[in-house]
């Protein structure tokens, strides 16, 4: 499912490399014997709102590095580092990253005349509990995650924004399927800083039809994500989508929120040119 990372654009390459090094030193010799790894390069194309809540869309294209390492107790992916308490434990603790793309200044929509949005990235822990399941049935998890978000300005200057939390239910097809599917659903909650970054209107940029607005923290909508992938020779392919519903969100009065529902759809391809001897 490496190609699916494109649906969570903006992962920090440096952080991922650090997680990879940490993961390599965290495993023991016995786990290493049963481990496998894969590495390569990916390209994602997706159609998404010009900014969260926008009624206009943009086509984004992002190259990204892909790597994956898995042992009985450790799973290292370019988006997360996840460990189990024991080989057959249903509980896993992780540390992950995600982000959002930039929105250029001067966009002819509700943000016209406002500064552009810098790309952001977020880091933080998560926990997942696998529920009992029968062989040949879909696998099911309950999870929760927390993230702290930064905006990346010129010269890689980092500006802290705020935090977010989410709870989710995730389901996957059984291992070994030729077309594995992942579906995730749950609510999102964000701090005043994060909601304000995307939906606030400073007084200096208030105009007719776009009054000044300070977005409070709180409920930030429901998120439904799905992805299906497969591989052909050295290439992995994926199609993914993410639906977001803002009904009842804390910032529904924002003049920047032009729609109550948004959808991101895209595809990705990964060229896997590095893999372990045991098949990866």
Backbone as JSON, one array per atom type, in Angstrom:
{
  "sequence": "XXXXXXXXXXXXXXXXXXXXXXXXXXXXXXXXXXXXXXXXXXXXXXXXXXXXXXXXXXXXXXXXXXXXXXXXXXXXXXXXXXXXXXXXXXXXXXXXXXXXXXXXXXXXXXXXXXXXXXXXXXXXXXXXXXXXXXXXXXXXXXXXXXXXXXXXXXXXXXXXXXXXXXXXXXXXXXXXXXXXXXXXXXXXXXXXXXXXXXXXXXXXXXXXXXXXXXXXXXXXXXXXXXXXXXXXXXXXXXXXXXXXXXXXXXXXXXXXXXXXXXXXXXXXXXXXXXXXXXXX",
  "N": [[0.82, -1.21, 0.0], [2.12, 1.15, -0.43], [1.89, 3.18, -2.35], [-0.32, 4.55, -1.61], [0.29, 6.6, 0.05], [0.22, 9.05, -1.17], [-2.25, 10.17, -0.82], [-2.1, 11.46, 1.53], [-0.62, 13.89, 1.49], [2.55, 15.65, 1.67], [4.45, 14.6, 3.47], [7.29, 14.72, 5.59], [10.48, 14.32, 4.37], [12.93, 14.25, 5.7], [12.2, 13.64, 8.35], [11.07, 11.13, 7.98], [13.33, 9.7, 7.13], [14.78, 9.79, 9.47], [13.11, 8.26, 11.11], [13.41, 5.82, 9.82], [16.1, 5.16, 10.32], [15.97, 4.99, 13.11], [14.21, 2.84, 13.34], [15.72, 0.72, 12.24], [17.72, 0.37, 14.14], [16.19, -0.33, 16.28], [15.27, -2.93, 16.19], [15.72, -6.41, 17.04], [18.1, -9.14, 16.58], [16.74, -11.55, 16.1], [14.2, -10.73, 15.2], [15.03, -9.44, 12.9], [15.71, -11.5, 11.2], [13.3, -12.41, 10.24], [12.35, -10.33, 8.84], [11.43, -8.04, 6.18], [12.14, -5.78, 3.45], [11.43, -2.93, 1.32], [12.06, -0.59, -1.29], [11.93, 2.5, -3.16], [10.85, 4.83, -5.72], [8.2, 7.19, -6.0], [5.3, 8.62, -7.68], [2.66, 10.84, -7.41], [-0.55, 11.86, -8.48], [-3.22, 14.04, -8.01], [-6.52, 15.34, -7.69], [-7.74, 18.07, -6.0], [-9.36, 20.27, -3.56], [-8.59, 23.77, -3.92], [-7.85, 24.95, -1.55], [-8.55, 23.92, 1.83], [-12.02, 23.5, 2.07], [-12.6, 25.03, -0.15], [-14.39, 25.99, -3.16], [-13.28, 25.62, -5.57], [-10.96, 23.74, -7.64], [-7.74, 22.1, -7.86], [-5.07, 20.57, -9.71], [-2.7, 18.47, -8.42], [0.71, 17.42, -8.31], [3.1, 15.22, -7.1], [6.32, 14.03, -6.47], [7.78, 11.36, -4.53], [9.78, 9.69, -2.03], [9.82, 6.17, -1.5], [9.7, 3.76, 1.01], [9.77, 0.76, 2.93], [9.71, -1.26, 5.79], [9.38, -4.28, 7.45], [8.89, -6.29, 10.26], [8.24, -8.98, 12.64], [7.53, -7.44, 14.91], [7.78, -4.77, 14.28], [6.95, -2.12, 12.1], [7.96, -0.16, 9.59], [7.24, 2.56, 7.66], [7.15, 4.96, 4.97], [5.51, 6.92, 5.93], [5.02, 6.38, 8.58], [6.12, 5.03, 11.74], [5.68, 2.04, 13.32], [5.03, -0.01, 16.11], [4.57, -3.18, 17.72], [3.49, -4.51, 20.86], [4.04, -7.17, 21.26], [4.64, -10.05, 19.17], [2.15, -11.18, 18.38], [0.35, -9.39, 19.38], [-2.66, -7.46, 19.63], [-2.49, -4.74, 19.81], [-0.97, -1.82, 18.64], [1.5, 0.71, 18.62], [2.19, 3.83, 17.21], [4.09, 6.28, 15.28], [3.59, 9.0, 13.31], [3.36, 10.91, 10.19], [1.92, 13.59, 8.32], [0.45, 15.93, 5.96], [-0.28, 19.07, 4.22], [-0.84, 20.57, 1.01], [0.5, 23.62, -0.55], [-1.3, 26.77, -1.01], [-1.61, 29.04, -3.47], [-1.08, 32.61, -3.42], [-3.46, 35.11, -4.45], [-5.35, 33.54, -5.64], [-8.29, 33.19, -7.55], [-10.75, 33.14, -5.81], [-12.52, 32.64, -2.75], [-10.36, 33.37, -1.15], [-9.13, 35.44, -2.46], [-6.83, 38.07, -2.72], [-5.79, 37.59, -0.23], [-2.94, 36.4, 1.68], [-0.96, 33.63, 0.44], [-1.28, 30.15, 1.35], [1.1, 28.41, 3.18], [2.84, 25.27, 2.64], [2.1, 22.6, 4.89], [3.18, 20.44, 7.58], [2.67, 17.64, 9.73], [3.26, 15.99, 12.79], [3.13, 13.15, 15.02], [1.88, 10.88, 17.61], [0.11, 7.69, 17.39], [-2.38, 5.2, 18.12], [-3.47, 1.88, 17.61], [-5.94, -0.64, 17.75], [-6.5, -3.92, 17.06], [-9.43, -5.56, 16.22], [-11.11, -8.67, 17.05], [-11.18, -11.09, 14.44], [-12.34, -13.21, 11.78], [-10.78, -15.83, 9.84], [-10.2, -15.13, 6.39], [-11.83, -12.97, 6.4], [-12.57, -9.41, 6.41], [-10.12, -7.34, 7.93], [-10.19, -5.46, 10.98], [-9.78, -2.39, 12.69], [-9.68, -0.23, 15.57], [-8.84, 3.11, 16.15], [-6.8, 5.94, 17.22], [-5.4, 9.16, 16.85], [-2.92, 11.72, 17.3], [-1.69, 14.88, 16.34], [0.81, 17.38, 15.79], [1.05, 20.46, 14.14], [2.98, 22.23, 11.72], [3.72, 25.13, 9.7], [5.52, 25.55, 6.69], [7.59, 27.93, 5.79], [9.3, 30.37, 3.6], [12.72, 29.52, 2.91], [12.67, 27.24, 4.42], [11.7, 27.86, 6.91], [10.07, 27.23, 9.95], [6.82, 27.46, 11.24], [4.98, 27.17, 14.1], [1.68, 25.88, 14.33], [-0.57, 24.48, 15.52], [-2.55, 21.9, 17.14], [-4.07, 18.67, 16.43], [-6.55, 16.11, 16.74], [-7.85, 12.81, 16.21], [-10.27, 10.21, 15.85], [-10.8, 6.91, 14.64], [-12.14, 4.31, 12.54], [-10.76, 1.58, 10.95], [-10.6, -0.52, 8.14], [-9.47, -3.41, 6.41], [-8.83, -5.49, 3.55], [-8.26, -9.08, 3.61], [-4.89, -10.31, 4.06], [-2.74, -10.88, 1.27], [-4.44, -10.55, -0.87], [-4.97, -9.79, -4.33], [-5.81, -7.27, -5.04], [-5.65, -5.28, -2.71], [-7.64, -3.48, -0.32], [-8.19, -0.53, 1.55], [-10.08, 1.08, 3.99], [-11.07, 3.91, 5.8], [-12.6, 5.71, 8.49], [-13.83, 8.48, 10.35], [-14.14, 11.07, 12.98], [-12.67, 14.4, 13.16], [-10.77, 16.63, 15.15], [-9.66, 19.9, 15.84], [-7.29, 22.38, 16.94], [-7.62, 25.88, 17.89], [-5.59, 27.25, 16.54], [-4.98, 25.69, 14.23], [-7.49, 25.49, 12.88], [-7.86, 28.23, 12.54], [-5.74, 28.88, 10.83], [-6.47, 27.82, 8.35], [-9.14, 28.69, 8.0], [-9.57, 31.2, 9.12], [-10.01, 34.79, 8.93], [-8.05, 37.48, 8.91], [-8.42, 40.83, 10.2], [-7.21, 42.73, 8.57], [-7.58, 41.78, 6.02], [-10.22, 41.77, 5.52], [-13.05, 42.22, 3.49], [-15.83, 43.43, 1.5], [-18.34, 41.06, 1.68], [-16.59, 39.28, 2.72], [-16.1, 39.12, 5.75], [-14.12, 39.89, 8.7], [-12.88, 37.12, 10.55], [-12.53, 34.93, 13.25], [-11.52, 31.77, 13.74], [-12.75, 29.28, 15.86], [-11.42, 26.64, 17.99], [-12.09, 23.08, 17.85], [-14.57, 20.69, 16.79], [-13.9, 19.41, 13.56], [-15.03, 18.17, 11.39], [-16.03, 15.19, 9.47], [-14.16, 12.45, 8.19], [-13.61, 10.37, 5.44], [-11.78, 7.88, 4.01], [-10.43, 6.0, 1.3], [-8.72, 3.4, -0.45], [-7.3, 1.52, -3.12], [-5.03, -0.91, -4.3], [-2.44, -2.39, -6.34], [0.12, -4.51, -7.81], [2.45, -4.7, -10.49], [4.96, -6.41, -11.78], [7.9, -4.58, -11.18], [6.45, -2.4, -10.29], [4.17, -0.59, -8.25], [0.75, 0.23, -8.04], [-1.85, 2.56, -7.31], [-5.16, 3.7, -6.53], [-6.93, 6.29, -5.03], [-9.07, 7.96, -2.64], [-10.49, 10.69, -0.79], [-13.01, 11.76, 1.25], [-14.54, 14.58, 2.7], [-16.6, 15.91, 5.18], [-17.99, 18.84, 6.34], [-20.14, 19.58, 7.87], [-21.6, 20.95, 10.75], [-19.16, 21.67, 11.82], [-16.79, 23.53, 13.83], [-16.12, 25.9, 12.56], [-18.05, 26.71, 10.74], [-19.16, 29.17, 10.15], [-17.28, 30.59, 8.83], [-16.25, 32.78, 6.24], [-14.63, 31.69, 4.34], [-15.21, 29.05, 4.02], [-16.67, 27.46, 1.6], [-18.05, 25.24, 0.72], [-19.8, 22.36, 1.95], [-18.98, 19.78, 1.63], [-16.14, 18.04, 0.51], [-13.92, 16.53, -1.88], [-11.17, 14.5, -2.53], [-9.42, 13.0, -5.11], [-7.3, 10.61, -6.65], [-4.31, 9.15, -8.12], [-1.49, 6.94, -7.98], [1.87, 5.87, -8.62], [4.48, 3.62, -7.93], [7.84, 2.92, -8.34], [9.5, 0.17, -7.54], [12.64, -0.6, -6.74], [14.37, -1.67, -4.98], [14.68, -4.35, -2.83], [14.3, -6.85, -0.26], [16.02, -10.04, 0.08], [14.24, -12.03, 0.76], [11.91, -11.57, -0.57], [10.33, -9.36, 0.11]],
  "CA": [[0.0, 0.0, 0.0], [2.99, 2.3, -0.39], [1.45, 4.27, -3.19], [-1.44, 5.25, -0.98], [0.79, 7.75, 0.79], [-0.08, 10.28, -1.87], [-3.49, 10.74, -0.3], [-1.77, 12.2, 2.74], [0.5, 14.58, 0.94], [3.33, 16.55, 2.48], [5.29, 13.93, 4.44], [8.65, 15.24, 5.69], [11.46, 13.3, 4.01], [13.93, 14.16, 6.76], [11.63, 12.92, 9.49], [10.94, 9.72, 7.6], [14.65, 9.08, 7.14], [15.12, 9.59, 10.87], [12.35, 7.1, 11.59], [13.99, 4.62, 9.25], [17.3, 4.85, 11.09], [15.52, 4.55, 14.43], [13.64, 1.5, 13.21], [16.76, -0.27, 12.01], [18.43, 0.11, 15.39], [15.26, -0.76, 17.32], [14.94, -4.35, 16.09], [16.73, -7.36, 17.48], [18.58, -10.05, 15.55], [15.72, -12.54, 15.79], [13.19, -10.08, 14.37], [15.62, -9.1, 11.61], [15.72, -12.68, 10.35], [11.97, -12.59, 9.66], [11.94, -9.04, 8.3], [11.68, -7.75, 4.77], [12.11, -4.35, 3.16], [11.24, -2.52, -0.07], [12.35, 0.82, -1.47], [11.8, 2.98, -4.52], [10.42, 6.21, -5.95], [6.8, 7.26, -6.38], [4.73, 9.85, -8.21], [1.22, 10.92, -7.15], [-1.35, 12.9, -9.11], [-4.54, 14.06, -7.4], [-7.37, 16.52, -7.84], [-8.15, 18.43, -4.64], [-9.72, 21.68, -3.42], [-7.46, 24.7, -3.93], [-7.53, 25.02, -0.13], [-9.65, 23.24, 2.53], [-13.29, 24.22, 2.05], [-12.75, 25.81, -1.38], [-15.28, 25.46, -4.19], [-12.5, 25.44, -6.8], [-10.06, 22.61, -7.51], [-6.43, 22.15, -8.51], [-4.4, 19.3, -9.93], [-1.4, 18.44, -7.74], [1.62, 16.34, -8.69], [4.18, 15.15, -6.13], [7.19, 12.85, -6.37], [8.11, 11.06, -3.15], [10.52, 8.44, -1.83], [9.06, 5.1, -0.88], [10.43, 2.68, 1.68], [8.96, -0.02, 3.87], [10.44, -2.31, 6.51], [8.41, -4.96, 8.31], [9.31, -7.46, 11.02], [7.11, -9.4, 13.47], [7.14, -6.47, 15.93], [8.03, -3.4, 13.85], [6.6, -1.78, 10.73], [8.44, 1.17, 9.22], [6.72, 2.99, 6.38], [7.6, 6.33, 4.79], [4.62, 7.82, 6.65], [4.89, 6.1, 10.0], [6.88, 3.98, 12.42], [4.69, 1.4, 14.17], [5.57, -1.16, 16.84], [3.65, -3.99, 18.51], [4.04, -4.92, 22.15], [4.54, -8.52, 21.04], [4.4, -10.45, 17.79], [0.74, -11.43, 18.1], [-0.46, -8.43, 20.12], [-3.61, -6.69, 18.81], [-2.25, -3.32, 20.04], [0.26, -1.27, 18.07], [1.75, 2.12, 18.88], [2.89, 4.37, 16.06], [4.47, 7.69, 15.17], [3.38, 9.25, 11.9], [3.45, 12.24, 9.61], [1.09, 13.91, 7.16], [0.58, 17.35, 5.66], [-1.2, 19.67, 3.26], [-0.11, 21.32, -0.01], [0.35, 25.07, -0.48], [-2.32, 27.43, -1.8], [-0.95, 30.25, -3.95], [-1.75, 33.89, -3.23], [-4.11, 35.62, -5.65], [-6.3, 32.59, -6.21], [-9.56, 33.89, -7.77], [-11.84, 32.52, -5.08], [-12.81, 33.33, -1.5], [-9.13, 33.88, -0.57], [-8.55, 36.46, -3.34], [-6.29, 39.21, -1.99], [-5.17, 37.15, 1.01], [-1.66, 35.7, 1.45], [-1.06, 32.21, 0.15], [-1.07, 29.21, 2.45], [2.32, 27.62, 3.06], [2.63, 23.84, 2.9], [2.21, 22.25, 6.31], [3.38, 19.04, 7.91], [2.24, 17.34, 11.09], [3.86, 14.79, 13.38], [2.56, 12.78, 16.3], [1.66, 9.45, 17.88], [-1.21, 7.1, 17.24], [-2.54, 3.86, 18.66], [-4.49, 1.1, 16.92], [-6.29, -1.91, 18.4], [-7.15, -4.8, 16.1], [-10.56, -6.3, 16.77], [-11.11, -10.08, 16.63], [-11.71, -11.3, 13.1], [-12.29, -14.59, 11.3], [-9.98, -16.01, 8.62], [-10.82, -14.77, 5.11], [-12.71, -11.81, 6.59], [-11.88, -8.13, 6.48], [-9.51, -7.0, 9.21], [-10.81, -4.25, 11.51], [-9.06, -1.73, 13.78], [-10.1, 1.03, 16.16], [-7.61, 3.87, 16.34], [-6.82, 7.36, 17.57], [-4.1, 9.77, 16.57], [-2.71, 13.12, 17.65], [-0.67, 15.49, 15.49], [1.1, 18.81, 15.93], [1.26, 20.93, 12.78], [3.81, 23.4, 11.42], [3.75, 25.64, 8.34], [6.89, 25.65, 6.2], [7.72, 29.16, 5.03], [10.51, 30.51, 2.79], [13.94, 29.13, 3.59], [12.34, 26.13, 5.33], [11.36, 28.38, 8.23], [8.92, 26.54, 10.49], [5.92, 28.24, 12.09], [4.02, 26.29, 14.77], [0.28, 26.27, 14.12], [-1.45, 23.95, 16.56], [-2.67, 20.45, 17.23], [-5.32, 18.04, 16.01], [-6.75, 14.73, 17.17], [-8.91, 12.14, 15.47], [-10.57, 8.81, 16.13], [-11.19, 6.32, 13.37], [-12.29, 2.87, 12.32], [-10.08, 1.23, 9.71], [-10.83, -1.89, 7.7], [-8.64, -3.83, 5.27], [-9.06, -6.83, 3.04], [-7.28, -10.04, 4.12], [-3.56, -10.31, 3.44], [-2.56, -11.75, 0.12], [-5.35, -10.24, -1.97], [-4.32, -9.16, -5.47], [-6.22, -5.87, -5.02], [-5.98, -4.93, -1.32], [-8.43, -2.27, -0.12], [-8.16, 0.05, 2.88], [-11.12, 2.08, 4.2], [-10.96, 4.52, 7.13], [-13.67, 6.66, 8.72], [-13.87, 8.99, 11.71], [-14.18, 12.51, 13.19], [-11.42, 15.14, 13.36], [-10.86, 17.79, 16.04], [-8.47, 20.73, 15.68], [-7.15, 23.52, 17.84], [-7.9, 27.22, 17.34], [-4.54, 27.64, 15.62], [-5.1, 24.99, 12.95], [-8.71, 25.97, 12.22], [-7.65, 29.62, 12.15], [-4.81, 28.95, 9.71], [-7.18, 27.52, 7.11], [-10.47, 29.29, 7.86], [-9.65, 32.53, 9.71], [-9.83, 35.97, 8.07], [-7.57, 38.62, 9.69], [-9.13, 42.08, 9.93], [-6.54, 43.45, 7.49], [-7.99, 41.24, 4.73], [-11.68, 41.77, 5.44], [-13.63, 43.02, 2.41], [-17.25, 43.2, 1.34], [-18.6, 39.66, 1.42], [-15.63, 38.44, 3.45], [-15.82, 39.82, 7.0], [-13.08, 39.32, 9.57], [-13.39, 35.94, 11.25], [-11.59, 34.17, 14.07], [-12.05, 30.4, 13.82], [-12.5, 28.61, 17.14], [-11.03, 25.24, 17.95], [-13.19, 22.14, 18.07], [-14.9, 19.69, 15.77], [-13.48, 19.87, 12.23], [-15.67, 17.41, 10.34], [-15.85, 13.76, 9.31], [-13.26, 12.11, 7.09], [-13.72, 9.01, 4.92], [-10.71, 7.63, 3.05], [-10.41, 4.65, 0.73], [-7.67, 3.21, -1.44], [-7.11, 0.17, -3.63], [-3.73, -0.95, -4.95], [-1.96, -3.66, -6.88], [1.47, -4.37, -8.34], [2.78, -5.39, -11.73], [6.42, -6.41, -11.88], [8.53, -3.71, -10.18], [5.65, -1.21, -10.08], [2.96, -0.59, -7.45], [-0.22, 1.21, -8.49], [-2.95, 2.79, -6.36], [-6.18, 4.71, -6.73], [-7.36, 6.64, -3.68], [-9.99, 9.07, -2.5], [-10.8, 11.14, 0.58], [-14.2, 12.6, 1.35], [-14.59, 15.36, 3.94], [-17.87, 16.57, 5.45], [-17.78, 19.89, 7.34], [-21.4, 19.93, 8.55], [-21.48, 21.01, 12.19], [-17.8, 22.02, 12.26], [-16.7, 24.74, 14.65], [-15.84, 27.07, 11.73], [-19.02, 26.77, 9.64], [-19.48, 30.57, 9.86], [-16.17, 31.22, 8.12], [-16.55, 33.12, 4.84], [-13.76, 30.92, 3.45], [-15.79, 27.73, 3.84], [-17.65, 27.65, 0.53], [-18.8, 24.01, 0.5], [-19.86, 21.49, 3.13], [-18.4, 18.49, 1.29], [-15.04, 18.09, -0.44], [-13.45, 15.22, -2.31], [-9.85, 14.39, -3.15], [-9.26, 11.74, -5.83], [-6.01, 10.59, -7.31], [-3.65, 7.89, -8.44], [-0.06, 6.98, -7.73], [2.66, 4.74, -9.07], [5.77, 3.5, -7.25], [8.82, 2.03, -8.94], [10.23, -0.51, -6.46], [13.89, -1.13, -7.3], [15.18, -2.23, -3.89], [13.87, -5.24, -2.01], [15.07, -7.85, 0.48], [16.16, -11.33, -0.59], [13.11, -12.92, 1.06], [10.72, -11.25, -1.36], [9.88, -8.01, 0.41]],
  "C": [[0.85, 1.25, 0.0], [2.48, 3.46, -1.2], [0.34, 5.08, -2.57], [-0.98, 6.49, -0.24], [0.42, 9.05, 0.12], [-1.35, 10.93, -1.37], [-3.28, 11.52, 0.98], [-0.54, 13.02, 2.45], [1.26, 15.4, 1.96], [4.22, 15.89, 3.49], [6.69, 14.5, 4.42], [9.66, 14.15, 5.41], [12.49, 13.13, 5.11], [13.44, 13.39, 7.96], [11.51, 11.44, 9.19], [12.28, 9.02, 7.61], [15.09, 8.83, 8.58], [14.39, 8.41, 11.46], [12.94, 5.81, 11.07], [15.24, 4.2, 10.02], [16.95, 4.34, 12.47], [14.99, 3.13, 14.36], [14.69, 0.44, 13.04], [17.48, -0.61, 13.31], [17.52, -0.42, 16.49], [14.99, -2.26, 17.3], [16.07, -5.21, 16.6], [17.1, -8.31, 16.36], [17.52, -11.05, 15.15], [14.63, -11.95, 14.9], [13.74, -9.8, 12.98], [15.6, -10.29, 10.66], [14.38, -12.87, 9.64], [11.49, -11.33, 8.96], [12.13, -8.99, 6.79], [11.56, -6.25, 4.55], [11.92, -4.14, 1.66], [11.53, -1.04, -0.15], [12.22, 1.23, -2.92], [11.41, 4.44, -4.59], [8.98, 6.2, -6.44], [6.41, 8.6, -6.97], [3.22, 9.79, -8.01], [0.6, 12.09, -7.9], [-2.73, 12.88, -8.45], [-5.22, 15.41, -7.6], [-7.95, 16.83, -6.47], [-8.61, 19.88, -4.61], [-8.48, 22.57, -3.39], [-6.97, 24.99, -2.52], [-8.69, 24.34, 0.59], [-10.93, 24.09, 2.54], [-13.53, 25.03, 0.79], [-13.74, 25.16, -2.32], [-14.59, 25.39, -5.55], [-11.46, 24.35, -6.56], [-8.75, 22.85, -8.26], [-5.91, 20.73, -8.7], [-3.01, 19.39, -9.32], [-0.6, 17.25, -8.26], [2.81, 16.36, -7.73], [5.0, 13.87, -6.32], [7.49, 12.59, -4.9], [8.94, 9.79, -3.07], [9.63, 7.41, -1.16], [10.0, 4.11, -0.21], [9.52, 2.02, 2.71], [9.83, -1.12, 4.48], [9.46, -2.96, 7.47], [9.04, -6.2, 8.94], [8.13, -7.88, 11.88], [6.64, -8.35, 14.48], [7.31, -5.02, 15.51], [7.65, -3.23, 12.4], [7.01, -0.34, 10.49], [7.99, 1.48, 7.81], [7.16, 4.44, 6.22], [6.67, 7.35, 5.45], [4.6, 7.57, 8.14], [5.88, 5.02, 10.45], [5.92, 3.36, 13.42], [5.28, 0.16, 14.82], [4.45, -1.86, 17.59], [4.32, -4.34, 19.83], [4.65, -6.32, 22.05], [4.09, -8.95, 19.65], [2.92, -10.6, 17.47], [-0.18, -10.48, 18.87], [-1.42, -7.7, 19.19], [-3.38, -5.19, 18.91], [-0.94, -2.91, 19.38], [0.31, 0.22, 18.33], [2.57, 2.67, 17.71], [3.26, 5.83, 16.21], [4.42, 8.03, 13.7], [3.47, 10.69, 11.5], [2.43, 12.39, 8.49], [1.18, 15.41, 6.92], [-0.47, 17.84, 4.7], [-0.38, 20.48, 2.26], [-0.32, 22.82, 0.13], [-0.85, 25.55, -1.3], [-1.77, 28.79, -2.18], [-1.78, 31.49, -3.64], [-2.4, 34.32, -4.55], [-5.06, 34.66, -6.3], [-7.68, 33.28, -6.37], [-10.74, 33.17, -7.11], [-12.02, 33.27, -3.78], [-11.56, 33.89, -0.83], [-8.47, 34.95, -1.43], [-8.09, 37.66, -2.51], [-5.65, 38.85, -0.67], [-3.83, 36.46, 0.71], [-1.89, 34.23, 1.15], [-0.86, 31.38, 1.41], [0.21, 28.43, 2.2], [1.99, 26.14, 3.2], [2.8, 23.57, 4.38], [2.58, 20.78, 6.44], [3.09, 18.85, 9.39], [2.86, 16.03, 11.53], [3.16, 14.45, 14.68], [2.29, 11.3, 16.42], [0.26, 8.99, 17.52], [-1.2, 5.7, 17.83], [-3.66, 3.16, 17.91], [-4.7, -0.22, 17.65], [-7.04, -2.76, 17.38], [-8.25, -5.6, 16.79], [-10.51, -7.75, 16.29], [-11.74, -10.23, 15.24], [-11.52, -12.76, 12.7], [-11.4, -14.69, 10.07], [-10.83, -15.69, 7.39], [-11.81, -13.62, 5.25], [-11.88, -10.53, 6.57], [-11.29, -7.93, 7.87], [-10.01, -5.64, 9.67], [-10.01, -3.71, 12.68], [-9.88, -0.54, 14.29], [-8.84, 1.81, 16.46], [-7.86, 5.3, 16.77], [-5.44, 7.91, 17.28], [-4.1, 11.23, 17.01], [-1.57, 13.65, 16.78], [-0.44, 16.93, 15.92], [1.56, 19.31, 14.57], [2.12, 22.19, 12.72], [3.59, 23.82, 9.97], [5.2, 25.84, 7.95], [6.99, 26.85, 5.28], [8.98, 29.2, 4.19], [11.76, 30.14, 3.58], [13.74, 28.02, 4.6], [12.09, 26.61, 6.76], [10.07, 27.74, 8.72], [8.12, 27.44, 11.43], [4.95, 27.29, 12.76], [2.6, 26.8, 14.61], [-0.61, 25.79, 15.25], [-1.59, 22.45, 16.42], [-4.02, 19.96, 16.69], [-5.35, 16.62, 16.56], [-7.86, 14.11, 16.33], [-9.07, 10.73, 15.99], [-11.06, 8.19, 14.84], [-11.38, 4.82, 13.48], [-11.64, 2.57, 10.99], [-10.3, -0.24, 9.39], [-10.0, -2.18, 6.47], [-9.05, -5.23, 4.83], [-8.01, -7.78, 3.61], [-5.95, -9.93, 3.38], [-3.54, -11.25, 2.24], [-3.49, -11.46, -1.04], [-4.6, -9.51, -3.09], [-4.65, -7.67, -5.54], [-6.61, -5.48, -3.59], [-6.67, -3.57, -1.23], [-8.29, -1.83, 1.34], [-9.24, 1.13, 2.96], [-11.01, 2.59, 5.63], [-12.01, 5.6, 7.28], [-13.62, 7.17, 10.15], [-13.87, 10.51, 11.79], [-12.79, 13.1, 13.43], [-11.69, 16.35, 14.24], [-9.55, 18.57, 15.95], [-8.48, 21.91, 16.63], [-7.51, 24.82, 17.11], [-6.86, 27.6, 16.29], [-4.68, 26.98, 14.26], [-6.35, 25.45, 12.2], [-8.53, 27.41, 11.73], [-6.74, 29.75, 10.94], [-5.54, 28.76, 8.38], [-8.45, 28.33, 6.91], [-10.6, 30.68, 8.47], [-9.41, 33.63, 8.68], [-9.35, 37.12, 8.96], [-8.29, 39.9, 9.27], [-8.53, 42.84, 8.75], [-6.99, 42.98, 6.11], [-9.51, 41.11, 4.61], [-12.13, 42.7, 4.31], [-15.13, 42.73, 2.36], [-17.49, 41.74, 0.94], [-17.63, 38.71, 2.1], [-15.24, 39.16, 4.74], [-14.69, 39.14, 7.77], [-13.69, 38.15, 10.36], [-12.27, 35.24, 11.99], [-12.17, 32.78, 14.3], [-11.74, 29.79, 15.18], [-11.97, 27.21, 16.94], [-12.24, 24.35, 18.16], [-13.37, 21.17, 16.92], [-14.61, 20.23, 14.38], [-14.01, 18.98, 11.11], [-15.37, 15.92, 10.37], [-14.98, 13.49, 8.09], [-13.44, 10.64, 6.73], [-12.67, 8.84, 3.84], [-10.8, 6.19, 2.56], [-9.32, 4.58, -0.32], [-7.63, 1.75, -1.86], [-5.81, 0.16, -4.42], [-3.44, -2.33, -5.5], [-0.53, -3.45, -7.35], [1.64, -5.23, -9.58], [4.29, -5.3, -11.92], [7.01, -5.52, -10.8], [7.69, -2.49, -9.82], [4.43, -1.51, -9.19], [2.04, 0.51, -7.97], [-1.32, 1.36, -7.44], [-3.89, 3.85, -6.89], [-6.76, 5.02, -5.36], [-8.33, 7.82, -3.72], [-10.18, 9.43, -1.04], [-11.96, 12.11, 0.53], [-14.2, 13.3, 2.7], [-15.93, 16.07, 4.05], [-17.69, 17.55, 6.6], [-19.05, 20.28, 8.09], [-21.2, 19.88, 10.07], [-20.11, 21.37, 12.71], [-17.8, 23.35, 13.0], [-16.58, 26.01, 13.81], [-16.84, 27.22, 10.58], [-19.4, 28.2, 9.28], [-18.36, 31.28, 9.11], [-16.56, 31.56, 6.7], [-15.66, 32.37, 3.85], [-14.28, 29.52, 3.2], [-16.94, 27.84, 2.83], [-18.49, 26.42, 0.27], [-18.78, 23.18, 1.78], [-19.22, 20.13, 2.9], [-17.27, 18.69, 0.29], [-14.57, 16.67, -0.74], [-12.08, 15.36, -2.96], [-9.8, 13.02, -3.84], [-7.93, 11.77, -6.55], [-5.5, 9.19, -7.58], [-2.16, 8.05, -8.21], [0.6, 5.73, -8.28], [4.0, 4.78, -8.35], [6.64, 2.51, -8.03], [9.66, 1.44, -7.81], [11.48, -1.16, -7.06], [14.83, -1.7, -6.23], [14.3, -3.1, -3.03], [14.76, -6.29, -1.37], [15.07, -9.18, -0.27], [14.98, -12.25, -0.36], [11.81, -12.45, 0.4], [10.16, -9.87, -1.1], [8.41, -7.82, 0.28]]
}
